[in-house]
Coordinates of C-alpha atoms and ligand atoms in Angstrom, one line a residue:
R1 CA -62.6 -70.6 9.5
S2 CA -59.4 -69.5 7.8
K3 CA -58.1 -68.2 11.1
E4 CA -57.5 -72.1 11.4
N5 CA -55.7 -72.5 8.4
G6 CA -53.0 -70.0 9.3
S7 CA -52.5 -66.5 9.3
N8 CA -51.6 -67.2 5.2
S9 CA -54.7 -68.1 4.3
Y10 CA -56.4 -65.5 6.7
Q11 CA -54.5 -63.3 4.7
F12 CA -56.1 -63.7 1.6
Y13 CA -59.2 -64.4 3.0
T14 CA -59.1 -60.7 3.5
E15 CA -58.0 -59.7 0.9
D16 CA -60.3 -61.3 -1.3
M17 CA -63.1 -60.2 1.2
H18 CA -61.2 -55.9 0.4
K19 CA -61.5 -56.8 -3.3
R20 CA -64.3 -58.1 -3.1
A21 CA -65.8 -54.8 -1.6
L22 CA -63.8 -52.4 -3.6
E23 CA -65.8 -54.6 -6.3
R24 CA -69.2 -53.5 -5.4
L25 CA -68.7 -49.8 -4.0
E26 CA -67.2 -49.1 -7.8
I27 CA -70.4 -51.2 -9.2
E28 CA -72.5 -49.2 -6.3
N29 CA -70.9 -45.5 -8.1
C30 CA -70.8 -46.8 -11.5
L31 CA -74.4 -47.6 -11.3
R32 CA -75.1 -44.2 -9.6
K33 CA -74.6 -43.3 -13.0
A34 CA -75.3 -45.7 -15.4
L35 CA -78.7 -44.4 -15.9
E36 CA -77.8 -41.0 -17.1
K37 CA -74.8 -42.4 -19.0
C38 CA -77.2 -44.9 -21.0
E39 CA -75.5 -47.7 -20.3
L40 CA -78.9 -49.3 -19.3
S41 CA -81.1 -51.3 -22.5
I42 CA -83.4 -53.6 -22.0
V43 CA -83.9 -57.0 -23.9
Y44 CA -87.2 -58.8 -24.2
Q45 CA -87.9 -62.2 -24.2
P46 CA -90.7 -63.9 -25.4
R47 CA -93.5 -66.1 -23.9
F48 CA -95.0 -68.5 -25.6
N49 CA -99.2 -70.5 -25.4
I50 CA -98.1 -73.6 -25.1
R51 CA -100.8 -75.4 -26.7
T52 CA -101.0 -72.7 -30.3
G53 CA -97.3 -72.0 -30.2
Y54 CA -98.6 -68.5 -30.3
I55 CA -96.7 -65.5 -29.2
V56 CA -98.7 -63.6 -25.8
G57 CA -96.2 -61.5 -24.3
A58 CA -92.5 -60.4 -23.0
E59 CA -90.5 -60.1 -20.6
A60 CA -88.6 -57.0 -20.3
L61 CA -85.1 -57.8 -18.1
V62 CA -82.6 -54.8 -18.2
R63 CA -79.5 -55.2 -19.2
W64 CA -75.8 -53.1 -18.1
N65 CA -73.1 -53.1 -20.0
H66 CA -70.5 -50.3 -18.4
P67 CA -67.5 -48.7 -20.8
V68 CA -65.3 -50.8 -18.9
L69 CA -66.2 -53.5 -16.3
G70 CA -68.4 -54.6 -19.2
S71 CA -72.0 -56.4 -18.8
I72 CA -72.8 -56.8 -15.6
S73 CA -75.9 -59.5 -14.7
P74 CA -78.6 -57.8 -13.1
S75 CA -78.7 -60.4 -10.5
V76 CA -75.0 -58.6 -9.4
F77 CA -76.7 -54.8 -9.5
I78 CA -80.6 -55.3 -9.0
P79 CA -79.6 -56.5 -5.4
I80 CA -77.3 -53.7 -5.1
A81 CA -79.8 -50.8 -6.5
E82 CA -82.6 -52.4 -4.1
E83 CA -79.7 -51.8 -1.0
T84 CA -79.1 -48.0 -1.8
G85 CA -82.0 -47.7 -3.1
I86 CA -81.1 -46.7 -6.7
I87 CA -83.6 -49.2 -8.1
H88 CA -86.0 -46.7 -8.3
D89 CA -85.0 -45.0 -10.6
I90 CA -84.1 -48.2 -12.7
G91 CA -87.6 -49.2 -11.5
K92 CA -89.2 -46.5 -13.3
W93 CA -86.6 -46.4 -16.2
V94 CA -88.1 -49.9 -17.1
L95 CA -91.3 -49.3 -16.7
Y96 CA -91.5 -46.4 -19.0
N97 CA -89.1 -47.9 -22.1
A98 CA -90.5 -51.1 -22.2
C99 CA -94.0 -49.5 -22.1
K100 CA -93.1 -47.2 -24.2
Q101 CA -91.6 -50.1 -26.7
T102 CA -94.6 -51.5 -26.3
Y103 CA -97.3 -48.9 -27.2
Y104 CA -95.1 -48.4 -30.1
W105 CA -95.4 -52.1 -31.5
Y106 CA -98.6 -52.1 -30.6
N107 CA -99.8 -49.1 -32.3
N108 CA -97.2 -49.7 -35.9
V109 CA -97.2 -53.4 -36.2
D110 CA -100.7 -54.2 -34.8
T111 CA -100.4 -56.7 -32.2
D112 CA -102.1 -57.3 -28.9
F113 CA -99.3 -58.9 -26.5
Q114 CA -98.6 -58.1 -22.7
I115 CA -95.4 -56.9 -21.9
S116 CA -94.7 -57.8 -17.8
V117 CA -92.0 -55.9 -16.2
N118 CA -90.2 -57.2 -12.4
I119 CA -90.2 -54.7 -9.8
S120 CA -88.7 -55.8 -6.6
A121 CA -90.2 -56.0 -3.3
I122 CA -88.4 -52.2 -2.7
Q123 CA -91.2 -50.8 -4.8
F124 CA -93.8 -51.7 -3.4
Q125 CA -93.3 -50.8 -0.2
R126 CA -94.1 -47.3 -1.6
D127 CA -96.6 -44.8 -1.7
D128 CA -96.0 -43.9 -5.1
L129 CA -95.7 -47.3 -7.1
V130 CA -99.6 -47.1 -8.5
D131 CA -98.8 -43.3 -9.0
I132 CA -95.9 -43.7 -11.2
V133 CA -98.1 -46.7 -12.7
K134 CA -100.5 -44.8 -13.7
K135 CA -98.7 -41.8 -15.4
V136 CA -96.3 -44.6 -17.9
L137 CA -98.9 -46.2 -18.8
S138 CA -100.5 -42.0 -19.1
D139 CA -97.8 -41.1 -20.5
T140 CA -97.0 -43.6 -22.8
G141 CA -100.6 -44.6 -24.0
L142 CA -100.7 -48.2 -22.9
K143 CA -103.3 -49.8 -21.8
P144 CA -103.5 -51.2 -18.5
T145 CA -104.4 -54.7 -19.8
M146 CA -101.5 -55.0 -21.5
L147 CA -98.9 -54.0 -18.6
E148 CA -98.0 -57.2 -16.5
L149 CA -96.2 -56.7 -13.0
E150 CA -94.2 -59.6 -12.3
V151 CA -93.4 -59.8 -8.1
T152 CA -91.5 -62.6 -6.3
E153 CA -93.0 -64.5 -4.3
N154 CA -90.8 -62.9 -1.0
T155 CA -92.5 -59.9 -1.6
I156 CA -95.6 -61.0 -0.9
M157 CA -95.0 -62.3 2.0
Q158 CA -93.5 -59.0 3.2
K159 CA -97.0 -58.7 4.2
T160 CA -96.7 -54.9 5.0
E161 CA -100.3 -52.9 4.5
K162 CA -98.5 -51.2 1.8
T163 CA -97.6 -54.3 -0.8
L164 CA -101.3 -55.1 -0.1
N165 CA -102.4 -52.6 -1.2
N166 CA -100.3 -51.3 -3.7
I167 CA -101.1 -54.9 -5.2
K168 CA -105.7 -54.3 -4.7
E169 CA -105.1 -51.0 -6.8
L170 CA -102.9 -51.7 -9.1
K171 CA -105.2 -55.3 -10.0
E172 CA -108.2 -52.0 -10.0
I173 CA -106.4 -50.3 -13.4
G174 CA -106.4 -53.6 -14.6
V175 CA -102.9 -53.8 -14.7
K176 CA -101.7 -57.7 -14.6
I177 CA -99.6 -58.7 -11.1
S178 CA -97.7 -62.8 -11.6
I179 CA -95.9 -64.5 -9.0
D180 CA -91.9 -64.9 -10.1
D181 CA -89.7 -67.1 -9.0
F182 CA -92.8 -69.4 -7.8
G183 CA -91.5 -72.0 -5.4
T184 CA -88.1 -70.6 -4.4
G185 CA -90.0 -68.7 -1.9
F186 CA -92.4 -69.7 0.9
S187 CA -95.5 -68.1 0.3
S188 CA -98.8 -69.6 1.7
L189 CA -101.9 -70.5 0.4
S190 CA -104.1 -68.4 2.1
Y191 CA -101.9 -64.6 0.9
M192 CA -102.6 -66.6 -2.6
K193 CA -106.2 -66.7 -2.4
E194 CA -106.5 -63.0 -1.5
F195 CA -104.5 -61.4 -3.8
H196 CA -106.0 -63.4 -7.3
F197 CA -103.0 -63.4 -9.3
D198 CA -103.4 -63.3 -12.9
N199 CA -100.5 -65.5 -13.4
L200 CA -97.3 -68.3 -11.4
K201 CA -94.7 -68.4 -13.0
I202 CA -92.7 -71.5 -11.9
D203 CA -89.0 -71.2 -10.9
K204 CA -86.7 -71.9 -13.9
S205 CA -84.5 -74.4 -11.0
F206 CA -87.5 -76.6 -10.9
I207 CA -87.8 -76.8 -14.3
Q208 CA -84.8 -77.7 -15.1
D209 CA -85.3 -80.6 -13.0
I210 CA -87.3 -82.7 -15.3
G211 CA -85.6 -85.8 -15.3
V212 CA -83.8 -85.1 -13.2
S213 CA -85.8 -85.0 -10.1
Y214 CA -89.1 -86.9 -9.6
S215 CA -90.3 -85.5 -6.9
N216 CA -90.0 -82.2 -8.0
E217 CA -91.8 -83.5 -11.1
S218 CA -94.1 -84.1 -8.7
I219 CA -94.7 -80.5 -7.6
I220 CA -94.5 -78.8 -10.9
S221 CA -97.9 -80.4 -11.3
A222 CA -98.7 -80.2 -7.7
I223 CA -98.3 -76.3 -8.6
I224 CA -100.1 -76.4 -11.9
S225 CA -103.2 -77.9 -10.2
M226 CA -103.4 -74.9 -6.9
A227 CA -102.5 -72.6 -10.1
H228 CA -105.5 -73.4 -12.0
S229 CA -107.7 -74.3 -9.3
M230 CA -107.1 -70.8 -7.8
G231 CA -107.6 -69.1 -11.6
M232 CA -104.3 -68.5 -12.1
T233 CA -102.3 -69.0 -15.5
V234 CA -99.0 -70.8 -15.1
V235 CA -96.0 -70.3 -16.9
A236 CA -92.5 -71.8 -17.0
E237 CA -89.5 -70.1 -17.0
G238 CA -85.9 -71.5 -18.1
V239 CA -87.4 -73.8 -20.7
E240 CA -84.5 -75.6 -22.6
T241 CA -85.5 -78.5 -24.0
E242 CA -88.3 -80.5 -25.9
Y243 CA -88.3 -83.0 -23.0
Q244 CA -89.0 -80.1 -20.5
L245 CA -91.3 -79.0 -23.3
D246 CA -92.6 -82.5 -23.4
F247 CA -93.6 -82.9 -19.7
L248 CA -95.0 -79.5 -19.1
I249 CA -97.4 -80.1 -22.3
T250 CA -98.8 -83.0 -20.5
R251 CA -98.6 -81.6 -17.0
N252 CA -101.5 -78.9 -18.7
C253 CA -99.1 -75.8 -18.0
D254 CA -100.4 -72.6 -20.2
E255 CA -98.1 -71.2 -21.4
V256 CA -94.2 -71.1 -21.5
Q257 CA -90.6 -69.3 -21.8
G258 CA -87.1 -70.2 -21.9
Y259 CA -84.0 -70.3 -23.9
L260 CA -85.4 -73.2 -26.5
F261 CA -87.9 -70.8 -27.9
S262 CA -85.8 -67.7 -28.1
T263 CA -83.2 -65.1 -25.7
P264 CA -84.1 -62.1 -24.7
L265 CA -83.3 -60.1 -27.9
T266 CA -82.8 -56.4 -28.4
A267 CA -86.0 -54.2 -29.2
E268 CA -84.8 -54.6 -32.7
E269 CA -84.2 -58.1 -33.0
F270 CA -87.5 -58.9 -31.3
M271 CA -89.3 -57.0 -33.6
F272 CA -87.6 -58.4 -37.2
N273 CA -88.1 -62.0 -35.2
Y274 CA -91.5 -61.6 -34.1
L275 CA -93.9 -59.4 -35.0
C276 CA -92.5 -57.8 -38.6
N277 CA -94.6 -59.6 -42.2
D278 CA -96.4 -62.2 -41.1
K279 CA -94.5 -63.3 -38.1
I280 CA -97.1 -62.5 -35.8
Y281 CA -96.1 -65.7 -33.9
K282 CA -93.4 -68.9 -34.1
E283 CA -94.0 -72.4 -33.6
A284 CA -93.4 -73.1 -29.9
Ligands
C2E1 P1 -86.1 -63.3 -13.8 O1 -86.9 -62.6 -13.6 O2 -86.7 -64.7 -13.2 O3 -85.4 -63.3 -15.0 C1 -85.7 -64.5 -15.6 C2 -84.3 -65.3 -16.0 O4 -83.8 -65.9 -16.6 C3 -83.5 -63.9 -17.1 O5 -81.8 -63.6 -16.7 C4 -83.3 -64.5 -18.1 O6 -82.9 -64.2 -19.3 C5 -82.9 -66.0 -17.9 N1 -83.5 -67.2 -18.6 C6 -84.2 -67.2 -19.6 N2 -85.1 -67.9 -20.1 C7 -83.7 -68.6 -19.3 C8 -83.5 -70.5 -19.8 O7 -83.5 -71.4 -20.4 N3 -81.8 -70.8 -19.0 C9 -81.6 -70.2 -18.1 N4 -80.6 -70.3 -17.6 N5 -82.4 -68.9 -17.6 C10 -82.9 -68.1 -18.7 P2 -81.5 -62.4 -16.8 O8 -82.5 -61.3 -17.3 O9 -80.3 -62.3 -16.3 O10 -82.7 -61.9 -15.0 C11 -82.0 -62.4 -13.6 C12 -83.0 -61.4 -12.7 O11 -83.1 -60.3 -12.2 C13 -84.6 -61.7 -12.9 O12 -85.0 -62.9 -12.9 C14 -84.4 -61.3 -12.5 O13 -84.8 -60.9 -10.9 C15 -84.1 -59.9 -12.2 N6 -84.1 -58.5 -13.3 C16 -83.8 -58.3 -14.4 N7 -84.6 -57.4 -14.9 C17 -84.9 -56.0 -14.1 C18 -85.4 -55.5 -13.7 O14 -85.4 -54.2 -14.5 N8 -86.0 -54.8 -12.4 C19 -86.1 -55.8 -11.4 N9 -86.4 -55.6 -10.4 N10 -85.6 -57.3 -11.5 C20 -85.2 -57.5 -12.5
MG2 MG1 -89.5 -62.0 -14.0
MG3 MG1 -87.9 -65.8 -12.9
MG4 MG1 -85.3 -65.3 -11.1

């Protein structure tokens, strides 16, 4: 395409690509050291029961603050971590620290809620995932039922033996499993039935279409009915407006997460806002 625009733009195009490749390489090199240099951290976004407004859990989201490059989004570095295999170490680190933090809250603030940790498809393809989870639970003391692992729809589509077995074994030890970003992938109804997921999280792209696209509103309703008929709880992610919240209430959605209630918070902010004193819940 660029070639047809003349040699000048071709030049720009390749320079641009070159620059991007360099940037990527730099991110990759830095990412390898990010863990030991303690540049990674975890933020927590609360999730609420849509009817009572009670907090029911939090999602752990990794953050990377590079001293020179600044804060780099997980949607940029997670794919690179996956391609390079660094995700195994990062994933383990997030899992351990999120569980440790939650156990601390559970013990000191006496609140029983679920911590959700994102697990990439790559991690599900390894034999040691279940052992890693078991070890983290025993090292931190967290009850398996307080841990929920979020797998994307595309993870379950790669219906490998290993992924299947890992999910089954994790469910057997009491860990909850949810499907993340639902609606963006291509999972079939038969898979969904087979796995008995606990939660389904509707992707925020659908939520943002509430009041905008009538057909996507119908899809949301259909997803909620289907999930309920399969015994799953439905979580709407990326709820930003009262209008979206009202719509989700009328369509029988169970739980909500999004900027309307709270952005992801540091552990300290999270504890202060949601767990301390009488503020064990917030009105939705
Ligand atoms: P996700 O698991 O679907 O997480 C939800 C994302 O939506 C988060 O972005 C969150 O900050 C953002 N979000 C929450 N509420 C709102 C809202 O009201 N509006 C909008 N526009 N966005 C909202 P974040 O933290 O940038 O993470 C992006 C993705 O990176 C995550 O999507 C997840 O796929 C991945 N990710 C984050 N942390 C981890 C991790 O520890 N491990 C793995 N494997 N992936 C992770
Ligand atoms: Mg998630
Ligand atoms: Mg999601
Ligand atoms: Mg996402």
